[in-house]
């Protein structure tokens, strides 16, 4: 039922094993996995939950077209309102499992953020956050399955092999509680747009989770020093491949590179594929699906990148440099004029590190008919371990609390902590200033949001100008932003659930081999054929097509 193979999952996966190993020996790694049926073909489909928007939430800038996000330039007036009438819990212990991309912190009794959330929930809240380096969350999930020690709340990501089979066997069918008007018992969950549930998908026609829905946003782009790209003549629309390469070449000097990359990003393949017009992971044409790597545009992107590499436009340590903080630091220091990186987390960290030294913006992609990978998606979903109806209802109330809308008391607690303990307020009342404890006990290191969260507006506390800047850039890029069309159908494909997670770990090294010239471009078609055969790509495509036909008849 996972609604997406997220951009983050793809980039994590393609960073694995990019050492100079030949592609052929690795191709055998696509495992067989489970093949249990979770199909939505030929079964009765449960109605989606009734959408009841929250009438009290106000945004300063309207939602952008094509399911784009609204924006808030100022924090709501204090005191904040509450989005729940009573504490949802029954005094019991509630356990959870979720992924983390932050740093390890204690989740014991000394953790003041979890203690405050537990008090608000009316339970003893004991989540476990697994710091993911590409495969560790999958491993933790598998260990959980094998041990039979299943927590109450389980974040299901699309990288987990055979996740739908596990959920169908061990988790609660939430259809009676969430389908149609039943969801009105959980108002915050009811205000998740119908699109979020659709992108999560059903299992065997039933609803098994609560989606963490994300508004349509560009997910990968060329974060740039705008002044440098403008001076090189390659800012704006209508820049050809040759013009882009020539302009970038002007920005190369000793110790300075026009395009900076790290080992986790495969030379920014997602951005360059979109610039060449390639599909975002999968393509849908006339009811039939095919993988992006099969498209002529994807091969053209490889040819472009091979040319850029040969011209020395990438930093030479791209395959050894750690990602995230190291790459942002090099960009912020001016060593890199641009870096193709994730946009889904926003640009605030980059804005803050750069300050006023230059203008950070996302370049419009080069090429004659470019696109930007992205789209709205279900980042993951949360399943509930099978239990009594009374406990299932209580756990849904817990998720309803965690899914409180932006600007509510509950949202502030879960996302920022306790005033005076984890943050102090800026002049506009926003929780903009983390305390020393808040630098550790925060949403990055304790990502409760991955268990339940409303789709979020663009908002940077105390930084309205940065919010406006991102809103303006997104309004330019969203018209050419394309999503992955398989997202609503992933849960129903047994082959996808069993085999797809390994494909990016093989695709990444293959891309690197072509870009760096270790393999000729002419070898690409045979590599694709091997990958398709080993990972049953055609069978996945057929299952997606069947699910698409069933959902659109």
Short mmCIF file of C-alpha atoms in Angstrom, two decimals:
data_model
loop_
_atom_site.label_atom_id
_atom_site.label_comp_id
_atom_site.label_asym_id
_atom_site.label_seq_id
_atom_site.Cartn_x
_atom_site.Cartn_y
_atom_site.Cartn_z
CA UNK A 1 0.00 0.00 0.00
CA UNK A 2 2.93 2.30 -0.02
CA UNK A 3 2.09 5.15 -2.33
CA UNK A 4 5.56 6.00 -3.51
CA UNK A 5 9.08 4.95 -4.14
CA UNK A 6 10.10 8.31 -2.80
CA UNK A 7 12.83 10.55 -4.14
CA UNK A 8 14.60 10.15 -0.84
CA UNK A 9 14.42 6.34 -1.10
CA UNK A 10 15.75 6.42 -4.64
CA UNK A 11 18.69 8.63 -3.77
CA UNK A 12 19.56 6.56 -0.71
CA UNK A 13 19.44 3.38 -2.71
CA UNK A 14 21.39 4.56 -5.71
CA UNK A 15 24.20 5.65 -3.43
CA UNK A 16 24.86 2.08 -2.35
CA UNK A 17 27.70 0.20 -3.96
CA UNK A 18 28.79 2.81 -6.45
CA UNK A 19 32.34 1.55 -6.32
CA UNK A 20 33.82 0.55 -9.64
CA UNK A 21 32.28 -2.88 -9.90
CA UNK A 22 31.02 -4.27 -13.17
CA UNK A 23 27.25 -4.30 -13.44
CA UNK A 24 26.91 -7.95 -14.54
CA UNK A 25 27.82 -9.69 -11.26
CA UNK A 26 25.42 -7.48 -9.33
CA UNK A 27 22.45 -8.20 -11.55
CA UNK A 28 21.75 -11.49 -9.84
CA UNK A 29 20.99 -9.62 -6.64
CA UNK A 30 17.31 -9.00 -7.41
CA UNK A 31 15.69 -11.35 -4.92
CA UNK A 32 12.55 -13.37 -5.33
CA UNK A 33 10.82 -12.29 -2.13
CA UNK A 34 7.24 -13.10 -1.28
CA UNK A 35 4.62 -13.35 -3.99
CA UNK A 36 1.43 -13.29 -1.90
CA UNK A 37 -1.59 -11.70 -3.57
CA UNK A 38 -2.50 -8.19 -2.46
CA UNK A 39 -4.04 -7.23 -5.78
CA UNK A 40 -6.92 -4.80 -6.10
CA UNK A 41 -7.97 -6.37 -9.41
CA UNK A 42 -11.33 -8.13 -9.37
CA UNK A 43 -12.20 -7.24 -5.77
CA UNK A 44 -14.63 -4.75 -4.26
CA UNK A 45 -12.85 -1.46 -3.57
CA UNK A 46 -13.59 0.24 -0.25
CA UNK A 47 -14.72 3.86 -0.67
CA UNK A 48 -12.09 6.38 0.26
CA UNK A 49 -12.56 8.36 3.48
CA UNK A 50 -14.84 11.38 3.20
CA UNK A 51 -12.79 14.56 2.93
CA UNK A 52 -13.73 17.19 5.51
CA UNK A 53 -11.37 20.18 5.28
CA UNK A 54 -10.49 21.97 8.48
CA UNK A 55 -12.32 25.32 8.28
CA UNK A 56 -10.12 27.12 10.83
CA UNK A 57 -6.73 26.88 9.11
CA UNK A 58 -5.67 30.08 7.33
CA UNK A 59 -2.77 30.55 4.92
CA UNK A 60 -1.40 33.81 3.56
CA UNK A 61 -0.69 32.52 0.04
CA UNK A 62 -3.12 30.17 -1.72
CA UNK A 63 -2.33 26.62 -2.69
CA UNK A 64 -0.40 26.45 -5.94
CA UNK A 65 -2.01 24.68 -8.93
CA UNK A 66 -1.71 20.94 -9.54
CA UNK A 67 -2.01 20.00 -5.86
CA UNK A 68 0.71 22.42 -4.84
CA UNK A 69 1.08 23.71 -1.30
CA UNK A 70 -0.19 26.94 0.21
CA UNK A 71 2.20 29.14 2.18
CA UNK A 72 2.11 30.89 5.54
CA UNK A 73 4.14 34.06 5.97
CA UNK A 74 3.22 34.58 9.61
CA UNK A 75 2.40 32.38 12.56
CA UNK A 76 -1.17 32.30 13.92
CA UNK A 77 -2.04 34.63 16.76
CA UNK A 78 -1.45 33.34 20.26
CA UNK A 79 -2.85 31.52 22.11
CA UNK A 80 -3.08 28.71 19.61
CA UNK A 81 -6.31 26.77 19.33
CA UNK A 82 -6.60 23.06 20.07
CA UNK A 83 -7.56 20.63 17.32
CA UNK A 84 -8.74 17.82 19.65
CA UNK A 85 -11.43 17.96 22.28
CA UNK A 86 -9.94 15.49 24.77
CA UNK A 87 -6.84 13.41 25.29
CA UNK A 88 -7.06 10.45 22.92
CA UNK A 89 -5.28 7.86 25.03
CA UNK A 90 -6.39 5.31 27.63
CA UNK A 91 -3.29 5.43 29.83
CA UNK A 92 -1.65 2.42 28.19
CA UNK A 93 1.73 2.17 26.52
CA UNK A 94 1.77 2.83 22.76
CA UNK A 95 4.76 1.63 20.78
CA UNK A 96 5.84 2.60 17.29
CA UNK A 97 8.45 2.03 14.60
CA UNK A 98 9.53 4.77 12.20
CA UNK A 99 12.51 5.80 10.12
CA UNK A 100 14.85 8.65 11.01
CA UNK A 101 17.29 10.66 8.94
CA UNK A 102 18.64 12.51 11.97
CA UNK A 103 21.05 11.70 14.79
CA UNK A 104 20.56 9.17 17.59
CA UNK A 105 18.96 10.49 20.78
CA UNK A 106 17.65 8.78 23.87
CA UNK A 107 13.96 7.88 23.77
CA UNK A 108 13.87 6.96 27.45
CA UNK A 109 12.14 8.67 30.35
CA UNK A 110 14.62 11.57 30.28
CA UNK A 111 13.43 12.70 26.86
CA UNK A 112 11.34 15.77 27.59
CA UNK A 113 9.78 16.01 24.13
CA UNK A 114 8.44 12.45 24.23
CA UNK A 115 7.31 13.00 27.81
CA UNK A 116 5.33 16.08 26.75
CA UNK A 117 3.80 14.28 23.77
CA UNK A 118 2.93 11.32 26.01
CA UNK A 119 1.17 13.69 28.40
CA UNK A 120 -0.76 15.28 25.55
CA UNK A 121 -1.75 11.90 24.16
CA UNK A 122 -2.71 10.39 27.49
CA UNK A 123 -0.47 7.35 26.94
CA UNK A 124 3.10 6.30 27.51
CA UNK A 125 4.42 6.90 24.02
CA UNK A 126 7.43 4.73 23.16
CA UNK A 127 8.42 5.10 19.50
CA UNK A 128 11.57 3.55 18.10
CA UNK A 129 13.34 5.56 15.39
CA UNK A 130 15.69 3.69 13.10
CA UNK A 131 18.37 5.86 11.52
CA UNK A 132 18.42 4.82 7.89
CA UNK A 133 21.56 4.66 5.80
CA UNK A 134 19.91 3.00 2.83
CA UNK A 135 19.04 -0.45 4.12
CA UNK A 136 18.89 -0.23 7.91
CA UNK A 137 15.16 0.48 8.09
CA UNK A 138 14.43 -2.48 5.83
CA UNK A 139 16.58 -4.63 8.10
CA UNK A 140 14.81 -3.37 11.22
CA UNK A 141 11.46 -4.04 9.59
CA UNK A 142 12.51 -7.59 8.67
CA UNK A 143 13.77 -8.21 12.22
CA UNK A 144 10.46 -6.98 13.58
CA UNK A 145 8.58 -9.39 11.32
CA UNK A 146 10.82 -12.33 12.22
CA UNK A 147 10.64 -11.72 15.96
CA UNK A 148 6.89 -11.29 16.03
CA UNK A 149 7.39 -8.34 18.38
CA UNK A 150 5.20 -5.96 16.39
CA UNK A 151 4.64 -2.40 17.68
CA UNK A 152 1.26 -0.73 17.73
CA UNK A 153 2.08 1.80 15.01
CA UNK A 154 4.29 0.85 12.05
CA UNK A 155 5.56 3.23 9.41
CA UNK A 156 5.54 1.40 6.08
CA UNK A 157 7.87 2.81 3.46
CA UNK A 158 8.01 1.74 -0.14
CA UNK A 159 11.52 0.37 0.21
CA UNK A 160 10.36 -2.46 2.47
CA UNK A 161 10.19 -5.75 0.52
CA UNK A 162 6.82 -7.54 0.66
CA UNK A 163 5.40 -4.84 2.93
CA UNK A 164 1.84 -5.24 1.64
CA UNK A 165 1.87 -8.96 2.39
CA UNK A 166 3.01 -8.31 5.96
CA UNK A 167 0.41 -5.60 6.50
CA UNK A 168 -2.42 -7.75 5.17
CA UNK A 169 -1.40 -10.64 7.43
CA UNK A 170 -0.52 -8.84 10.67
CA UNK A 171 -2.20 -5.43 10.70
CA UNK A 172 -5.72 -4.18 11.23
CA UNK A 173 -8.14 -3.69 8.38
CA UNK A 174 -9.03 -0.05 8.94
CA UNK A 175 -11.84 0.03 6.40
CA UNK A 176 -14.66 -0.08 9.00
CA UNK A 177 -13.12 2.86 10.87
CA UNK A 178 -11.98 5.11 8.02
CA UNK A 179 -13.96 4.39 4.85
CA UNK A 180 -16.61 6.90 3.85
CA UNK A 181 -18.16 8.92 6.66
CA UNK A 182 -16.69 6.68 9.37
CA UNK A 183 -13.57 8.82 9.34
CA UNK A 184 -15.53 11.77 10.73
CA UNK A 185 -14.83 10.34 14.18
CA UNK A 186 -11.22 11.46 13.54
CA UNK A 187 -11.48 15.05 12.24
CA UNK A 188 -7.76 15.63 11.69
CA UNK A 189 -7.49 12.43 9.65
CA UNK A 190 -10.63 13.46 7.75
CA UNK A 191 -8.88 16.66 6.66
CA UNK A 192 -6.19 14.68 4.80
CA UNK A 193 -7.14 15.24 1.14
CA UNK A 194 -8.62 12.32 -0.76
CA UNK A 195 -5.61 12.48 -3.06
CA UNK A 196 -3.41 11.33 -0.18
CA UNK A 197 -5.45 8.18 0.35
CA UNK A 198 -5.48 7.46 -3.38
CA UNK A 199 -1.71 7.74 -3.57
CA UNK A 200 -1.35 5.42 -0.59
CA UNK A 201 -3.51 2.82 -2.30
CA UNK A 202 -5.52 -0.14 -1.07
CA UNK A 203 -4.54 -3.73 -0.29
CA UNK A 204 -6.97 -6.32 -1.57
CA UNK A 205 -9.50 -3.51 -1.97
CA UNK A 206 -9.27 -2.49 1.70
CA UNK A 207 -7.76 0.42 3.64
CA UNK A 208 -4.88 -0.63 5.88
CA UNK A 209 -3.18 2.60 6.82
CA UNK A 210 -3.10 6.36 7.28
CA UNK A 211 -1.02 8.19 4.65
CA UNK A 212 1.64 10.78 5.28
CA UNK A 213 0.65 12.88 2.28
CA UNK A 214 2.92 15.48 0.70
CA UNK A 215 1.72 18.29 -1.56
CA UNK A 216 3.02 18.44 -5.11
CA UNK A 217 6.54 19.79 -5.03
CA UNK A 218 9.67 19.57 -7.17
CA UNK A 219 11.64 16.75 -5.55
CA UNK A 220 15.01 17.23 -7.26
CA UNK A 221 16.54 20.36 -8.72
CA UNK A 222 19.70 22.28 -9.41
CA UNK A 223 20.24 24.39 -6.28
CA UNK A 224 22.32 27.25 -7.58
CA UNK A 225 24.29 30.39 -6.88
CA UNK A 226 21.98 32.50 -9.00
CA UNK A 227 24.48 35.32 -9.59
CA UNK A 228 27.07 32.91 -11.00
CA UNK A 229 24.69 31.18 -13.38
CA UNK A 230 23.29 34.52 -14.52
CA UNK A 231 26.83 35.77 -15.22
CA UNK A 232 27.52 32.58 -17.19
CA UNK A 233 24.43 33.18 -19.34
CA UNK A 234 22.62 30.00 -18.30
CA UNK A 235 19.80 31.24 -16.08
CA UNK A 236 16.17 30.94 -17.14
CA UNK A 237 14.23 29.01 -19.72
CA UNK A 238 15.37 27.84 -23.13
CA UNK A 239 19.02 26.94 -22.34
CA UNK A 240 20.22 24.17 -24.66
CA UNK A 241 22.47 21.31 -23.56
CA UNK A 242 25.44 22.83 -25.38
CA UNK A 243 24.76 26.29 -23.94
CA UNK A 244 24.48 24.78 -20.46
CA UNK A 245 27.80 22.93 -20.81
CA UNK A 246 29.57 25.98 -22.20
CA UNK A 247 28.20 28.23 -19.48
CA UNK A 248 29.13 25.80 -16.73
CA UNK A 249 32.65 25.52 -18.15
CA UNK A 250 33.08 29.27 -17.53
CA UNK A 251 32.55 28.65 -13.82
CA UNK A 252 35.33 26.10 -13.43
CA UNK A 253 38.59 27.15 -11.80
CA UNK A 254 41.16 25.71 -9.42
CA UNK A 255 39.27 24.19 -6.49
CA UNK A 256 35.93 25.42 -7.78
CA UNK A 257 33.44 23.33 -9.73
CA UNK A 258 30.24 24.28 -11.54
CA UNK A 259 28.36 21.15 -10.43
CA UNK A 260 29.04 19.58 -7.03
CA UNK A 261 27.85 16.08 -6.19
CA UNK A 262 28.30 13.38 -3.54
CA UNK A 263 28.26 9.61 -3.53
CA UNK A 264 24.58 9.36 -2.58
CA UNK A 265 23.29 11.36 -5.54
CA UNK A 266 24.69 9.49 -8.57
CA UNK A 267 25.82 12.75 -10.21
CA UNK A 268 22.31 14.18 -9.82
CA UNK A 269 20.88 11.66 -12.27
CA UNK A 270 17.25 12.45 -11.40
CA UNK A 271 17.72 16.14 -12.27
CA UNK A 272 19.57 15.48 -15.53
CA UNK A 273 17.06 12.80 -16.56
CA UNK A 274 14.26 15.32 -16.13
CA UNK A 275 16.21 17.94 -18.06
CA UNK A 276 16.33 15.49 -20.97
CA UNK A 277 12.57 14.89 -20.67
CA UNK A 278 12.73 11.40 -19.15
CA UNK A 279 9.79 10.08 -17.11
CA UNK A 280 9.88 10.23 -13.33
CA UNK A 281 10.72 6.57 -12.54
CA UNK A 282 7.85 5.14 -14.60
CA UNK A 283 5.90 6.24 -17.68
CA UNK A 284 2.21 5.66 -18.42
CA UNK A 285 1.07 5.71 -22.04
CA UNK A 286 -2.30 4.41 -23.22
CA UNK A 287 -2.78 2.41 -20.05
CA UNK A 288 0.63 0.72 -20.29
CA UNK A 289 3.60 1.27 -17.98
CA UNK A 290 7.31 1.23 -18.73
CA UNK A 291 10.34 2.08 -16.61
CA UNK A 292 12.16 5.38 -17.13
CA UNK A 293 15.48 3.64 -17.82
CA UNK A 294 13.94 2.21 -21.01
CA UNK A 295 13.18 5.64 -22.47
CA UNK A 296 15.35 7.30 -25.15
CA UNK A 297 15.36 10.46 -23.01
CA UNK A 298 17.02 8.61 -20.12
CA UNK A 299 19.80 7.40 -22.42
CA UNK A 300 20.16 10.95 -23.76
CA UNK A 301 20.59 12.18 -20.19
CA UNK A 302 23.41 9.67 -19.72
CA UNK A 303 25.06 10.95 -22.88
CA UNK A 304 24.79 14.54 -21.60
CA UNK A 305 26.23 13.63 -18.21
CA UNK A 306 29.07 11.67 -19.78
CA UNK A 307 29.94 14.80 -21.72
CA UNK A 308 29.81 16.94 -18.58
CA UNK A 309 32.05 14.50 -16.73
CA UNK A 310 34.60 14.40 -19.55
CA UNK A 311 34.73 18.21 -19.46
CA UNK A 312 35.47 18.17 -15.72
CA UNK A 313 32.26 19.95 -14.75
CA UNK A 314 31.65 17.66 -11.76
CA UNK A 315 33.80 17.75 -8.63
CA UNK A 316 36.39 14.93 -8.81
CA UNK A 317 35.51 13.54 -5.34
CA UNK A 318 31.85 13.03 -6.22
CA UNK A 319 32.03 9.29 -5.57
CA UNK A 320 33.70 9.53 -2.17
CA UNK A 321 32.32 12.70 -0.62
CA UNK A 322 29.64 12.10 2.03
CA UNK A 323 26.30 13.66 1.31
CA UNK A 324 24.05 16.20 3.07
CA UNK A 325 26.05 18.46 5.39
CA UNK A 326 29.29 18.17 3.43
CA UNK A 327 27.67 19.08 0.14
CA UNK A 328 25.69 22.00 1.54
CA UNK A 329 28.86 23.34 3.18
CA UNK A 330 30.81 23.22 -0.10
CA UNK A 331 28.00 24.96 -1.94
CA UNK A 332 27.57 27.58 0.78
CA UNK A 333 31.31 28.31 0.83
CA UNK A 334 31.29 29.05 -2.90
CA UNK A 335 33.36 26.04 -3.94
CA UNK A 336 30.41 24.80 -6.01
CA UNK A 337 28.24 26.97 -8.22
CA UNK A 338 25.41 24.45 -8.07
CA UNK A 339 24.42 21.05 -6.73
CA UNK A 340 21.60 18.79 -7.87
CA UNK A 341 19.87 17.83 -4.66
CA UNK A 342 16.60 17.09 -2.94
CA UNK A 343 14.03 19.85 -2.73
CA UNK A 344 11.32 18.04 -0.77
CA UNK A 345 12.76 19.16 2.58
CA UNK A 346 12.75 22.78 1.51
CA UNK A 347 15.69 25.13 1.19
CA UNK A 348 15.85 26.72 4.64
CA UNK A 349 19.08 24.99 5.71
CA UNK A 350 20.77 26.20 2.54
CA UNK A 351 19.37 29.72 2.98
CA UNK A 352 20.65 29.83 6.54
CA UNK A 353 24.17 28.65 5.71
CA UNK A 354 24.57 30.97 2.76
CA UNK A 355 23.09 34.02 4.47
CA UNK A 356 23.45 37.12 2.31
CA UNK A 357 26.65 36.11 0.53
CA UNK A 358 24.75 35.16 -2.63
CA UNK A 359 21.24 34.36 -3.81
CA UNK A 360 20.20 30.72 -3.50
CA UNK A 361 17.63 29.61 -6.03
CA UNK A 362 16.67 26.56 -8.07
CA UNK A 363 17.59 26.83 -11.73
CA UNK A 364 15.05 26.14 -14.43
CA UNK A 365 16.36 22.95 -16.09
CA UNK A 366 18.21 23.13 -19.37
CA UNK A 367 16.97 21.38 -22.53
CA UNK A 368 14.29 21.83 -25.15
CA UNK A 369 11.44 20.09 -23.28
CA UNK A 370 12.60 19.56 -19.69
CA UNK A 371 10.67 18.41 -16.68
CA UNK A 372 11.31 18.31 -12.96
CA UNK A 373 10.80 15.05 -11.03
CA UNK A 374 8.39 15.45 -8.17
CA UNK A 375 4.65 15.36 -7.80
CA UNK A 376 2.43 14.90 -4.79
CA UNK A 377 2.84 11.60 -3.01
CA UNK A 378 2.32 9.51 0.08
CA UNK A 379 5.74 9.62 1.70
CA UNK A 380 4.75 6.52 3.66
CA UNK A 381 1.78 5.25 5.61
CA UNK A 382 1.17 4.01 9.12
CA UNK A 383 -0.40 0.62 9.76
CA UNK A 384 -1.84 -0.52 13.09
CA UNK A 385 -1.02 -3.91 14.56
CA UNK A 386 -4.14 -6.07 14.67
CA UNK A 387 -5.89 -5.74 18.01
CA UNK A 388 -9.34 -5.33 19.58
CA UNK A 389 -11.74 -2.79 18.05
CA UNK A 390 -11.45 -0.65 21.18
CA UNK A 391 -7.67 -0.44 20.96
CA UNK A 392 -7.71 0.19 17.22
CA UNK A 393 -10.04 3.14 17.79
CA UNK A 394 -7.76 4.48 20.52
CA UNK A 395 -4.71 4.19 18.27
CA UNK A 396 -6.58 5.99 15.51
CA UNK A 397 -7.29 8.80 17.98
CA UNK A 398 -3.55 8.91 18.71
CA UNK A 399 -2.83 9.27 14.99
CA UNK A 400 -5.56 11.89 14.76
CA UNK A 401 -3.75 13.91 17.46
CA UNK A 402 -0.40 13.55 15.70
CA UNK A 403 -2.02 14.67 12.44
CA UNK A 404 -3.10 18.00 13.94
CA UNK A 405 -3.19 20.85 11.42
CA UNK A 406 -0.52 23.51 11.13
CA UNK A 407 -0.95 26.30 13.64
CA UNK A 408 -2.68 24.22 16.33
CA UNK A 409 -1.42 23.52 19.87
CA UNK A 410 -0.89 19.87 19.07
CA UNK A 411 1.01 20.64 15.89
CA UNK A 412 3.35 23.00 17.72
CA UNK A 413 4.06 20.44 20.43
CA UNK A 414 4.82 17.56 18.06
CA UNK A 415 6.86 19.67 15.64
CA UNK A 416 8.65 22.17 17.92
CA UNK A 417 8.34 20.89 21.47
CA UNK A 418 7.62 22.86 24.61
CA UNK A 419 8.08 26.63 24.78
CA UNK A 420 10.99 27.56 27.03
CA UNK A 421 12.26 23.98 26.99
CA UNK A 422 12.78 23.31 23.30
CA UNK A 423 12.26 26.75 21.75
CA UNK A 424 11.67 30.42 22.38
CA UNK A 425 9.51 32.59 20.19
CA UNK A 426 10.56 35.17 17.64
CA UNK A 427 8.99 38.62 17.65
CA UNK A 428 6.20 37.35 15.38
CA UNK A 429 5.30 34.62 17.89
CA UNK A 430 6.67 31.75 15.83
CA UNK A 431 8.77 29.01 17.48
CA UNK A 432 11.85 30.13 15.57
CA UNK A 433 14.61 29.83 18.15
CA UNK A 434 15.60 26.35 19.35
CA UNK A 435 17.15 26.03 22.80
CA UNK A 436 20.20 23.90 23.47
CA UNK A 437 17.92 20.96 24.26
CA UNK A 438 15.84 21.75 21.18
CA UNK A 439 18.94 21.29 19.04
CA UNK A 440 18.83 17.62 20.07
CA UNK A 441 15.21 16.87 20.90
CA UNK A 442 13.65 17.98 17.64
CA UNK A 443 11.67 16.76 14.67
CA UNK A 444 14.78 15.69 12.78
CA UNK A 445 16.03 13.38 15.50
CA UNK A 446 12.57 12.44 16.79
CA UNK A 447 10.50 12.37 13.57
CA UNK A 448 7.08 11.68 15.06
CA UNK A 449 5.76 13.24 11.84
CA UNK A 450 6.49 9.98 10.00
CA UNK A 451 3.71 8.27 11.94
CA UNK A 452 1.07 10.89 11.12
CA UNK A 453 1.10 14.39 9.69
CA UNK A 454 -1.09 16.70 7.67
CA UNK A 455 0.27 17.87 4.31
CA UNK A 456 2.32 20.90 5.23
CA UNK A 457 2.26 24.45 3.94
CA UNK A 458 5.45 26.24 3.05
CA UNK A 459 6.48 27.97 6.26
CA UNK A 460 9.80 28.95 7.79
CA UNK A 461 9.43 30.30 11.36
CA UNK A 462 10.60 33.88 11.55
CA UNK A 463 11.76 33.85 7.92
CA UNK A 464 8.85 35.07 5.80
CA UNK A 465 11.21 36.22 3.03
CA UNK A 466 12.56 32.69 2.58
CA UNK A 467 9.05 31.25 2.51
CA UNK A 468 8.10 33.76 -0.19
CA UNK A 469 11.24 32.95 -2.17
CA UNK A 470 10.49 29.24 -2.17
CA UNK A 471 6.82 29.85 -3.04
CA UNK A 472 7.83 31.96 -6.04
CA UNK A 473 10.31 29.35 -7.27
CA UNK A 474 7.83 26.51 -6.87
CA UNK A 475 5.24 28.48 -8.85
CA UNK A 476 7.73 28.54 -11.74
CA UNK A 477 8.70 24.87 -11.53
CA UNK A 478 5.38 23.18 -10.75
CA UNK A 479 4.01 23.55 -14.32
CA UNK A 480 6.81 21.23 -15.51
CA UNK A 481 6.89 18.98 -12.44
CA UNK A 482 5.94 15.36 -13.19
CA UNK A 483 5.04 12.61 -10.76
CA UNK A 484 5.50 8.86 -10.80
CA UNK A 485 2.26 7.43 -12.26
CA UNK A 486 2.62 4.09 -10.44
CA UNK A 487 2.18 5.62 -6.98
CA UNK A 488 -1.49 4.63 -6.49
CA UNK A 489 -0.83 1.05 -7.64
CA UNK A 490 2.35 -0.03 -5.86
CA UNK A 491 0.61 -1.87 -3.06
CA UNK A 492 -1.29 -4.14 -5.41
CA UNK A 493 1.77 -5.41 -7.29
CA UNK A 494 3.23 -8.51 -5.63
CA UNK A 495 6.20 -8.35 -7.97
CA UNK A 496 6.95 -4.74 -7.06
CA UNK A 497 6.72 -5.51 -3.36
CA UNK A 498 9.03 -8.50 -3.72
CA UNK A 499 11.64 -7.24 -6.15
CA UNK A 500 11.76 -3.52 -6.80
CA UNK A 501 13.72 -2.43 -3.73
CA UNK A 502 16.91 -3.94 -5.15
CA UNK A 503 16.69 -2.32 -8.59
CA UNK A 504 18.01 1.13 -7.62
CA UNK A 505 21.05 -0.43 -5.94
CA UNK A 506 21.92 -1.92 -9.33
CA UNK A 507 20.82 1.00 -11.45
CA UNK A 508 23.01 3.46 -9.55
CA UNK A 509 26.33 1.71 -10.28
CA UNK A 510 25.28 1.20 -13.90
CA UNK A 511 24.65 4.93 -14.28
CA UNK A 512 28.00 5.77 -12.67
CA UNK A 513 29.80 3.40 -15.04
CA UNK A 514 28.32 5.18 -18.07
CA UNK A 515 28.83 8.72 -16.75
CA UNK A 516 32.47 8.12 -15.85
CA UNK A 517 33.21 6.29 -19.09
CA UNK A 518 33.97 2.94 -17.50
CA UNK A 519 31.30 1.53 -19.79
CA UNK A 520 30.42 2.89 -23.25
CA UNK A 521 27.03 4.44 -23.85
CA UNK A 522 26.41 1.70 -26.41
CA UNK A 523 26.22 -0.84 -23.58
CA UNK A 524 23.21 0.80 -22.00
CA UNK A 525 20.53 -1.12 -23.92
CA UNK A 526 21.98 -4.48 -22.90
CA UNK A 527 22.28 -3.33 -19.28
CA UNK A 528 18.63 -2.30 -19.27
CA UNK A 529 17.62 -5.65 -20.72
CA UNK A 530 19.50 -7.49 -17.97
CA UNK A 531 18.01 -5.32 -15.24
CA UNK A 532 14.51 -5.80 -16.61
CA UNK A 533 14.89 -9.56 -16.76
CA UNK A 534 16.51 -9.99 -13.36
CA UNK A 535 14.05 -7.73 -11.53
CA UNK A 536 10.90 -8.68 -13.47
CA UNK A 537 10.22 -5.14 -14.62
CA UNK A 538 7.84 -6.27 -17.37
CA UNK A 539 5.78 -8.25 -14.83
CA UNK A 540 5.58 -5.19 -12.58
CA UNK A 541 4.46 -3.09 -15.51
CA UNK A 542 1.75 -5.62 -16.38
CA UNK A 543 0.46 -5.61 -12.78
CA UNK A 544 0.42 -1.82 -12.72
CA UNK A 545 -1.55 -1.80 -15.97
CA UNK A 546 -4.10 -4.24 -14.55
CA UNK A 547 -4.51 -2.13 -11.41
CA UNK A 548 -4.81 1.03 -13.49
CA UNK A 549 -7.53 -0.54 -15.61
CA UNK A 550 -9.43 -1.75 -12.53
CA UNK A 551 -9.28 1.69 -10.88
CA UNK A 552 -10.35 3.55 -14.01
CA UNK A 553 -13.06 1.32 -15.47
#
